[in-house]
Amino acid sequence: MAKRKPAEPTVQQLFDLTGRVVLITGAAGHLGSAMSRAFAEAGATLVIASREADKAAKFAASLPRRGRARHHGIALDHMSTDSCEAGFMEAVKRAGRVDVLVNNALHRDSVAHDLTTVSAEEFSKHQENNTGYFILSRIFRNHIVARNQKARTPVSGSVIMIGSMYGVVGSYPEAYKGVSVASPVQYHALKGGTVHMTRHLAVYWAKDNVRVNCLSPGPFPTDAIHPEMKRRLCTKSPMGRMGHNWELKGAALFFASDASGYVTGQNLLVDGGWTAW
Ligand SMILES: NC(=O)c1ccc[n+]([C@@H]2O[C@H](COP(=O)([O-])OP(=O)(O)OC[C@H]3O[C@@H](n4cnc5c(N)ncnc54)[C@H](OP(=O)(O)O)[C@@H]3O)[C@@H](O)[C@H]2O)c1
């Protein structure tokens, strides 16, 4: 017998996260906080991860709740495999499951050093951010596979890697000269790896119902940025300005929801056109 075509969902249904559980690392930070609010506003239950449990719990309590959504805060250090495993288990214990994983955290201990000063150890250590993104993604993929072995109707999972425009293009030396160290070489190597790891995992895990995409922000500095640096960076943007953290909300929701159900292995740049010229 021919399979019946699934009914066409409305746009509201496609973007709705009601009943979904999103685990997001570095969630209380500058970009993580805006993305967390997006998921919560769309109806999801959030598992907020921070290296500090208290901070996670406090931020989780500040998020809007829709319907039966209940947010949780957990401790997770993505530079430690043990902590990734324990943190993921805690997320499942608290929220029952995880449907979306957002690898947003960034361990920054060497970013004050650029290509002129970074040590071999610092360079290597920075790449361990990708190790953390990978380990958490694999734990998540195994979780979806295990659920599907028991589920009557198949479940799907979405991994959102947070990359960077600096994973795709080099930086302008003159934008940094005299006001800051260059954008760190170890960061460019890291985020280029994040973008490409996305493609590899997406191909292998498509058959497991796990989509893997990368969301690459352009310049989204906090107010702490040096004013001259901001002025220079604005001249490099076709839109002539920096991004507001909430300008990532739409793209994050797209990747987390069924709106991107046929999208995997992609890198979406949200950069005001930075990489377009
Ligand atoms: N802002 C931008 O312009 C920009 C541009 C391109 C890409 N990005 C990317 O966007 C992501 C978020 O950046 P952001 O600007 O929002 O930075 P942020 O405010 O510093 O947030 C990053 C968060 O990562 C968490 N973190 C640090 N080390 C960790 C570790 N070992 N394990 C787990 N969590 C850890 C920290 O949270 P806790 O202290 O709570 O643990 C921190 O709040 C990063 O991946 C970054 O590369 C940012």
Coordinates of N, CA, C and O in Angstrom, one line a residue, residues 56-191:
A56 N 23.6 28.9 36.3 CA 22.7 28.2 35.4 C 21.3 28.3 35.9 O 20.3 28.6 35.2
A57 N 21.2 27.9 37.2 CA 19.8 27.9 37.8 C 19.2 29.3 37.8 O 18.0 29.4 37.5
K58 N 20.0 30.3 38.1 CA 19.5 31.7 38.2 C 19.0 32.1 36.8 O 18.0 32.7 36.6
F59 N 19.8 31.8 35.8 CA 19.4 32.2 34.4 C 18.2 31.5 34.0 O 17.3 32.0 33.4
A60 N 18.2 30.2 34.3 CA 17.0 29.3 33.9 C 15.7 29.9 34.5 O 14.7 30.0 33.8
A61 N 15.8 30.4 35.7 CA 14.6 31.0 36.4 C 14.2 32.3 35.8 O 13.0 32.7 36.0
S62 N 15.1 32.9 35.1 CA 14.7 34.2 34.5 C 14.0 34.1 33.1 O 13.5 35.1 32.6
L63 N 14.0 32.9 32.6 CA 13.4 32.7 31.2 C 11.9 32.6 31.2 O 11.3 32.1 32.1
P64 N 11.3 33.1 30.1 CA 9.8 33.0 30.0 C 9.5 31.5 29.9 O 10.2 30.7 29.4
R65 N 8.3 31.1 30.4 CA 7.8 29.8 30.3 C 6.5 29.7 29.5 O 5.6 30.5 29.8
R66 N 6.3 28.8 28.6 CA 5.1 28.7 27.9 C 4.5 27.3 28.2 O 5.2 26.3 28.1
G67 N 3.2 27.3 28.5 CA 2.5 26.0 28.8 C 3.2 25.2 29.9 O 3.4 25.7 31.0
R68 N 3.5 24.0 29.5 CA 4.1 23.1 30.6 C 5.6 23.2 30.7 O 6.3 22.4 31.3
A69 N 6.2 24.1 29.9 CA 7.7 24.1 29.9 C 8.2 24.5 31.3 O 7.7 25.3 32.0
R70 N 9.3 23.8 31.7 CA 10.0 24.0 33.0 C 11.5 24.0 32.7 O 12.0 23.1 32.1
H71 N 12.1 25.1 33.0 CA 13.6 25.2 32.7 C 14.4 24.7 33.9 O 14.1 24.8 35.0
H72 N 15.6 24.3 33.5 CA 16.6 23.7 34.5 C 17.9 24.3 34.3 O 18.3 24.6 33.2
G73 N 18.7 24.3 35.3 CA 20.1 24.7 35.2 C 21.0 23.6 35.6 O 20.8 22.9 36.7
I74 N 22.1 23.3 34.9 CA 23.0 22.3 35.2 C 24.5 22.8 35.1 O 24.7 23.8 34.3
A75 N 25.4 22.1 35.7 CA 26.8 22.4 35.6 C 27.4 21.6 34.5 O 27.1 20.4 34.4
L76 N 28.1 22.2 33.6 CA 28.8 21.4 32.5 C 30.0 22.2 32.0 O 29.9 23.4 31.6
D77 N 31.2 21.5 32.0 CA 32.4 22.1 31.5 C 32.7 21.3 30.2 O 33.1 20.2 30.3
H78 N 32.6 21.9 29.1 CA 32.7 21.1 27.9 C 34.2 20.8 27.5 O 34.5 20.1 26.6
M79 N 35.1 21.3 28.3 CA 36.6 21.0 28.1 C 36.9 19.7 28.8 O 38.0 19.2 28.8
S80 N 35.9 19.1 29.5 CA 36.1 17.8 30.2 C 35.1 16.8 29.7 O 33.9 17.0 29.8
T81 N 35.6 15.7 29.2 CA 34.7 14.6 28.7 C 33.8 14.1 29.9 O 32.6 13.9 29.7
D82 N 34.4 13.9 31.1 CA 33.6 13.4 32.2 C 32.5 14.4 32.5 O 31.3 14.0 32.8
S83 N 32.8 15.7 32.4 CA 31.7 16.7 32.7 C 30.7 16.7 31.6 O 29.5 16.9 31.9
C84 N 31.1 16.5 30.4 CA 30.1 16.4 29.3 C 29.1 15.2 29.5 O 27.9 15.4 29.4
E85 N 29.7 14.1 29.9 CA 28.9 12.9 30.1 C 27.9 13.1 31.3 O 26.7 12.9 31.3
A86 N 28.5 13.6 32.4 CA 27.7 13.8 33.7 C 26.7 14.9 33.4 O 25.5 14.7 33.8
G87 N 27.0 16.0 32.7 CA 26.1 17.1 32.5 C 25.0 16.6 31.6 O 23.8 16.9 31.8
F88 N 25.3 15.8 30.6 CA 24.2 15.3 29.7 C 23.2 14.4 30.4 O 22.0 14.5 30.3
M89 N 23.8 13.5 31.3 CA 23.0 12.6 32.1 C 22.1 13.4 33.0 O 20.9 13.1 33.2
E90 N 22.6 14.5 33.6 CA 21.8 15.3 34.5 C 20.7 16.0 33.7 O 19.6 16.1 34.2
A91 N 21.0 16.4 32.5 CA 20.0 17.1 31.7 C 18.8 16.1 31.4 O 17.6 16.5 31.5
V92 N 19.2 14.9 31.1 CA 18.1 13.9 30.8 C 17.3 13.6 32.1 O 16.1 13.4 32.0
K93 N 18.1 13.5 33.2 CA 17.4 13.2 34.5 C 16.4 14.3 34.8 O 15.3 14.1 35.2
R94 N 16.8 15.6 34.6 CA 15.9 16.7 34.9 C 14.8 16.9 34.0 O 13.6 17.1 34.4
A95 N 15.1 16.8 32.6 CA 14.1 17.2 31.7 C 13.5 16.0 31.0 O 12.5 16.2 30.1
G96 N 14.0 14.8 31.2 CA 13.4 13.6 30.6 C 14.1 13.2 29.3 O 14.1 12.0 29.0
R97 N 14.6 14.1 28.6 CA 15.2 13.9 27.3 C 15.8 15.1 26.8 O 15.6 16.2 27.4
V98 N 16.5 15.0 25.7 CA 17.1 16.2 25.0 C 16.7 16.1 23.5 O 17.0 15.0 22.9
D99 N 16.2 17.1 22.9 CA 15.8 17.1 21.5 C 16.7 17.9 20.6 O 16.8 17.7 19.4
V100 N 17.3 19.0 21.2 CA 18.1 19.9 20.5 C 19.3 20.2 21.4 O 19.2 20.5 22.6
L101 N 20.5 20.1 20.8 CA 21.8 20.5 21.5 C 22.4 21.7 20.8 O 22.6 21.7 19.6
V102 N 22.7 22.7 21.6 CA 23.3 23.9 21.0 C 24.7 24.0 21.7 O 24.9 24.2 22.9
N103 N 25.8 23.8 20.8 CA 27.2 23.9 21.3 C 27.6 25.3 21.1 O 28.2 25.7 20.1
N104 N 27.3 26.1 22.1 CA 27.6 27.6 22.0 C 28.8 28.0 22.9 O 29.4 29.1 22.6
A105 N 29.1 27.3 23.9 CA 30.2 27.7 24.8 C 31.5 27.9 24.2 O 31.8 27.3 23.1
L106 N 32.3 28.8 24.7 CA 33.7 29.0 24.2 C 34.6 29.2 25.4 O 34.4 30.2 26.2
H107 N 35.5 28.3 25.6 CA 36.6 28.5 26.6 C 37.6 29.4 26.0 O 38.2 29.1 25.0
R108 N 37.9 30.5 26.7 CA 38.7 31.6 26.0 C 40.0 31.8 26.7 O 40.5 32.9 26.6
D109 N 40.6 30.9 27.4 CA 41.8 31.3 28.2 C 43.0 31.8 27.5 O 43.8 32.5 28.0
S110 N 43.1 31.6 26.1 CA 44.3 32.1 25.4 C 44.0 33.2 24.4 O 44.9 33.6 23.7
V111 N 42.8 33.8 24.5 CA 42.4 34.7 23.4 C 43.1 36.1 23.5 O 43.0 36.9 22.5
A112 N 43.8 36.3 24.6 CA 44.6 37.5 24.6 C 45.9 37.4 23.8 O 46.7 38.4 23.6
H113 N 46.2 36.2 23.3 CA 47.4 35.9 22.5 C 47.1 35.7 21.1 O 46.1 35.0 20.8
D114 N 47.8 36.3 20.2 CA 47.5 36.2 18.8 C 48.7 35.4 18.1 O 49.5 34.7 18.8
L115 N 48.7 35.5 16.8 CA 49.7 34.6 16.0 C 51.2 35.0 16.4 O 52.1 34.2 16.1
T116 N 51.4 36.1 17.0 CA 52.8 36.5 17.3 C 53.2 35.9 18.7 O 54.4 35.8 18.9
T117 N 52.2 35.6 19.5 CA 52.6 35.3 20.9 C 52.0 33.9 21.4 O 52.5 33.5 22.5
V118 N 51.1 33.4 20.7 CA 50.4 32.2 21.3 C 51.4 31.0 21.3 O 52.2 30.8 20.4
S119 N 51.4 30.3 22.4 CA 52.3 29.1 22.6 C 51.6 27.9 22.0 O 50.4 27.9 21.7
A120 N 52.4 26.9 21.7 CA 51.9 25.6 21.1 C 50.8 25.0 22.1 O 49.8 24.6 21.6
E121 N 51.1 25.1 23.4 CA 50.1 24.5 24.3 C 48.8 25.3 24.3 O 47.7 24.7 24.3
E122 N 48.9 26.6 24.2 CA 47.7 27.4 24.2 C 46.9 27.2 22.9 O 45.7 27.1 22.9
F123 N 47.6 27.1 21.8 CA 47.0 26.8 20.5 C 46.2 25.5 20.6 O 45.0 25.4 20.2
S124 N 46.9 24.4 21.1 CA 46.3 23.1 21.1 C 45.1 23.1 22.1 O 44.0 22.5 21.8
K125 N 45.3 23.7 23.2 CA 44.2 23.7 24.2 C 42.9 24.4 23.7 O 41.8 23.9 23.9
H126 N 43.1 25.4 22.9 CA 41.9 26.1 22.3 C 41.1 25.2 21.4 O 39.9 25.2 21.4
Q127 N 41.9 24.3 20.7 CA 41.1 23.4 19.8 C 40.3 22.4 20.6 O 39.4 21.7 20.0
E128 N 40.5 22.2 21.9 CA 39.7 21.3 22.7 C 38.3 21.8 22.8 O 37.4 21.1 23.3
N129 N 38.0 23.1 22.5 CA 36.6 23.5 22.4 C 35.9 22.6 21.4 O 34.7 22.2 21.6
N130 N 36.6 22.3 20.2 CA 35.9 21.4 19.2 C 35.8 20.0 19.8 O 34.8 19.3 19.4
T131 N 36.7 19.6 20.6 CA 36.6 18.3 21.2 C 35.3 18.2 22.0 O 34.5 17.3 21.9
G132 N 35.1 19.3 22.8 CA 33.9 19.3 23.6 C 32.6 19.4 22.7 O 31.7 18.6 23.0
Y133 N 32.6 20.1 21.6 CA 31.4 20.2 20.8 C 31.2 18.8 20.2 O 30.0 18.3 20.1
F134 N 32.3 18.1 19.8 CA 32.1 16.7 19.2 C 31.6 15.7 20.3 O 30.7 15.0 20.0
I135 N 32.3 15.7 21.4 CA 31.9 14.7 22.5 C 30.4 14.9 22.9 O 29.7 13.9 22.9
L136 N 30.0 16.1 23.1 CA 28.6 16.4 23.5 C 27.7 16.0 22.3 O 26.6 15.4 22.6
S137 N 28.1 16.3 21.1 CA 27.2 15.9 19.9 C 27.1 14.4 19.8 O 26.0 13.9 19.6
R138 N 28.2 13.7 20.1 CA 28.1 12.2 20.0 C 27.2 11.6 21.1 O 26.4 10.7 20.8
I139 N 27.3 12.2 22.3 CA 26.5 11.7 23.4 C 25.0 11.9 23.0 O 24.2 11.1 23.2
F140 N 24.8 13.1 22.4 CA 23.4 13.5 22.0 C 22.9 12.5 20.9 O 21.8 12.0 21.0
R141 N 23.8 12.3 19.9 CA 23.4 11.4 18.8 C 23.0 10.0 19.4 O 22.0 9.4 19.0
N142 N 23.8 9.5 20.3 CA 23.6 8.2 20.9 C 22.3 8.1 21.7 O 21.6 7.1 21.7
H143 N 22.0 9.3 22.3 CA 20.7 9.4 23.1 C 19.5 9.3 22.1 O 18.5 8.6 22.4
I144 N 19.6 10.0 21.0 CA 18.5 9.9 20.0 C 18.4 8.5 19.4 O 17.3 8.0 19.3
V145 N 19.5 7.9 19.1 CA 19.5 6.5 18.6 C 18.8 5.6 19.6 O 17.9 4.8 19.3
A146 N 19.2 5.7 20.9 CA 18.6 4.8 21.9 C 17.1 5.1 22.1 O 16.4 4.1 22.2
R147 N 16.7 6.3 22.0 CA 15.3 6.6 22.1 C 14.5 6.0 20.9 O 13.4 5.5 21.1
N148 N 15.1 6.1 19.7 CA 14.5 5.5 18.6 C 14.4 4.0 18.6 O 13.5 3.4 17.9
Q149 N 15.2 3.3 19.3 CA 15.1 1.9 19.4 C 13.9 1.5 20.2 O 13.4 0.4 20.0
K150 N 13.4 2.4 21.0 CA 12.2 2.1 21.9 C 10.9 2.8 21.4 O 9.8 2.4 21.6
A151 N 11.1 3.9 20.6 CA 10.0 4.8 20.3 C 9.1 4.1 19.2 O 9.5 3.4 18.3
R152 N 7.7 4.3 19.3 CA 6.8 3.9 18.3 C 6.9 4.8 17.1 O 6.9 4.3 16.0
T153 N 6.8 6.1 17.4 CA 7.0 7.0 16.3 C 8.4 7.6 16.3 O 8.9 8.0 17.4
P154 N 9.2 7.7 15.2 CA 10.6 8.1 15.3 C 10.7 9.5 15.8 O 9.9 10.4 15.5
V155 N 11.8 9.7 16.6 CA 12.1 11.0 17.1 C 13.3 11.5 16.3 O 14.1 10.7 15.8
S156 N 13.4 12.8 16.2 CA 14.6 13.4 15.5 C 15.3 14.3 16.5 O 14.8 14.8 17.4
G157 N 16.6 14.6 16.1 CA 17.4 15.5 17.0 C 18.1 16.5 16.1 O 18.3 16.3 14.9
S158 N 18.4 17.7 16.7 CA 19.0 18.7 16.0 C 20.2 19.2 16.8 O 20.1 19.6 17.9
V159 N 21.4 19.2 16.2 CA 22.6 19.8 16.8 C 22.8 21.1 16.1 O 22.9 21.2 14.9
I160 N 23.0 22.2 16.9 CA 23.4 23.5 16.4 C 24.8 23.8 16.9 O 25.0 24.0 18.1
M161 N 25.8 23.8 16.0 CA 27.1 24.3 16.4 C 27.2 25.8 16.2 O 26.6 26.3 15.2
I162 N 27.8 26.5 17.1 CA 28.0 27.9 16.9 C 29.4 28.1 16.4 O 30.4 27.9 17.1
G163 N 29.5 28.5 15.2 CA 30.7 28.8 14.5 C 31.1 30.2 14.6 O 30.9 30.9 15.7
S164 N 31.6 30.8 13.5 CA 31.9 32.2 13.5 C 32.2 32.6 12.0 O 32.7 31.7 11.2
M165 N 32.0 33.8 11.7 CA 32.5 34.3 10.4 C 34.0 34.1 10.3 O 34.5 33.8 9.2
Y166 N 34.7 34.0 11.4 CA 36.1 33.8 11.4 C 36.5 32.3 11.2 O 37.7 32.0 11.2
G167 N 35.5 31.5 11.1 CA 35.7 30.1 10.6 C 35.7 30.0 9.1 O 35.9 28.9 8.6
V168 N 35.4 31.1 8.5 CA 35.1 31.1 7.0 C 36.1 32.1 6.3 O 36.5 31.8 5.2
V169 N 36.3 33.2 7.0 CA 37.2 34.3 6.4 C 38.3 34.7 7.4 O 38.1 34.5 8.6
G170 N 39.4 35.2 6.8 CA 40.4 35.8 7.7 C 39.9 37.2 8.2 O 38.9 37.7 7.8
S171 N 40.7 37.8 9.1 CA 40.3 39.1 9.6 C 41.1 40.2 8.9 O 42.1 39.9 8.3
Y172 N 40.7 41.4 9.1 CA 41.4 42.6 8.5 C 42.4 43.0 9.5 O 42.1 43.6 10.5
P173 N 43.7 42.9 9.1 CA 44.8 43.3 10.1 C 44.6 44.8 10.6 O 44.8 45.1 11.8
E174 N 44.2 45.7 9.7 CA 44.1 47.1 10.0 C 43.0 47.4 11.0 O 43.0 48.4 11.7
A175 N 42.0 46.5 11.1 CA 40.9 46.7 12.1 C 41.4 46.6 13.5 O 40.8 47.1 14.4
Y176 N 42.5 45.8 13.7 CA 43.0 45.5 15.1 C 44.2 46.3 15.5 O 44.4 46.5 16.6
K177 N 44.9 46.8 14.4 CA 46.3 47.4 14.7 C 46.2 48.6 15.7 O 45.4 49.5 15.5
G178 N 47.0 48.5 16.7 CA 47.1 49.6 17.7 C 46.0 49.6 18.7 O 46.1 50.3 19.7
V179 N 44.9 48.9 18.5 CA 43.9 48.9 19.6 C 43.7 47.5 20.3 O 43.2 47.4 21.4
S180 N 44.2 46.5 19.6 CA 44.0 45.1 20.2 C 45.0 44.2 19.6 O 45.6 44.5 18.5
V181 N 45.2 43.0 20.2 CA 45.9 41.9 19.5 C 45.1 41.6 18.2 O 43.9 41.9 18.1
A182 N 45.7 40.9 17.3 CA 45.0 40.4 16.1 C 43.9 39.4 16.6 O 44.0 38.8 17.7
S183 N 42.9 39.2 15.7 CA 42.0 38.1 16.1 C 42.8 36.8 16.2 O 43.6 36.5 15.3
P184 N 42.6 36.0 17.2 CA 43.5 34.9 17.5 C 43.5 33.8 16.5 O 42.4 33.3 16.1
V185 N 44.7 33.5 16.0 CA 44.8 32.4 15.0 C 44.2 31.1 15.5 O 43.6 30.4 14.7
Q186 N 44.4 30.9 16.8 CA 43.8 29.6 17.3 C 42.3 29.6 17.3 O 41.7 28.5 17.1
Y187 N 41.7 30.8 17.3 CA 40.2 30.9 17.2 C 39.8 30.6 15.7 O 38.8 29.9 15.5
H188 N 40.5 31.2 14.7 CA 40.2 30.9 13.3 C 40.3 29.4 13.0 O 39.5 28.9 12.3
A189 N 41.4 28.8 13.5 CA 41.6 27.3 13.3 C 40.4 26.6 14.0 O 39.9 25.6 13.4
L190 N 40.1 27.0 15.1 CA 39.0 26.3 15.9 C 37.7 26.4 15.1 O 37.0 25.3 14.8
K191 N 37.3 27.6 14.7 CA 35.9 27.7 14.1 C 35.8 27.2 12.7 O 34.8 26.7 12.3

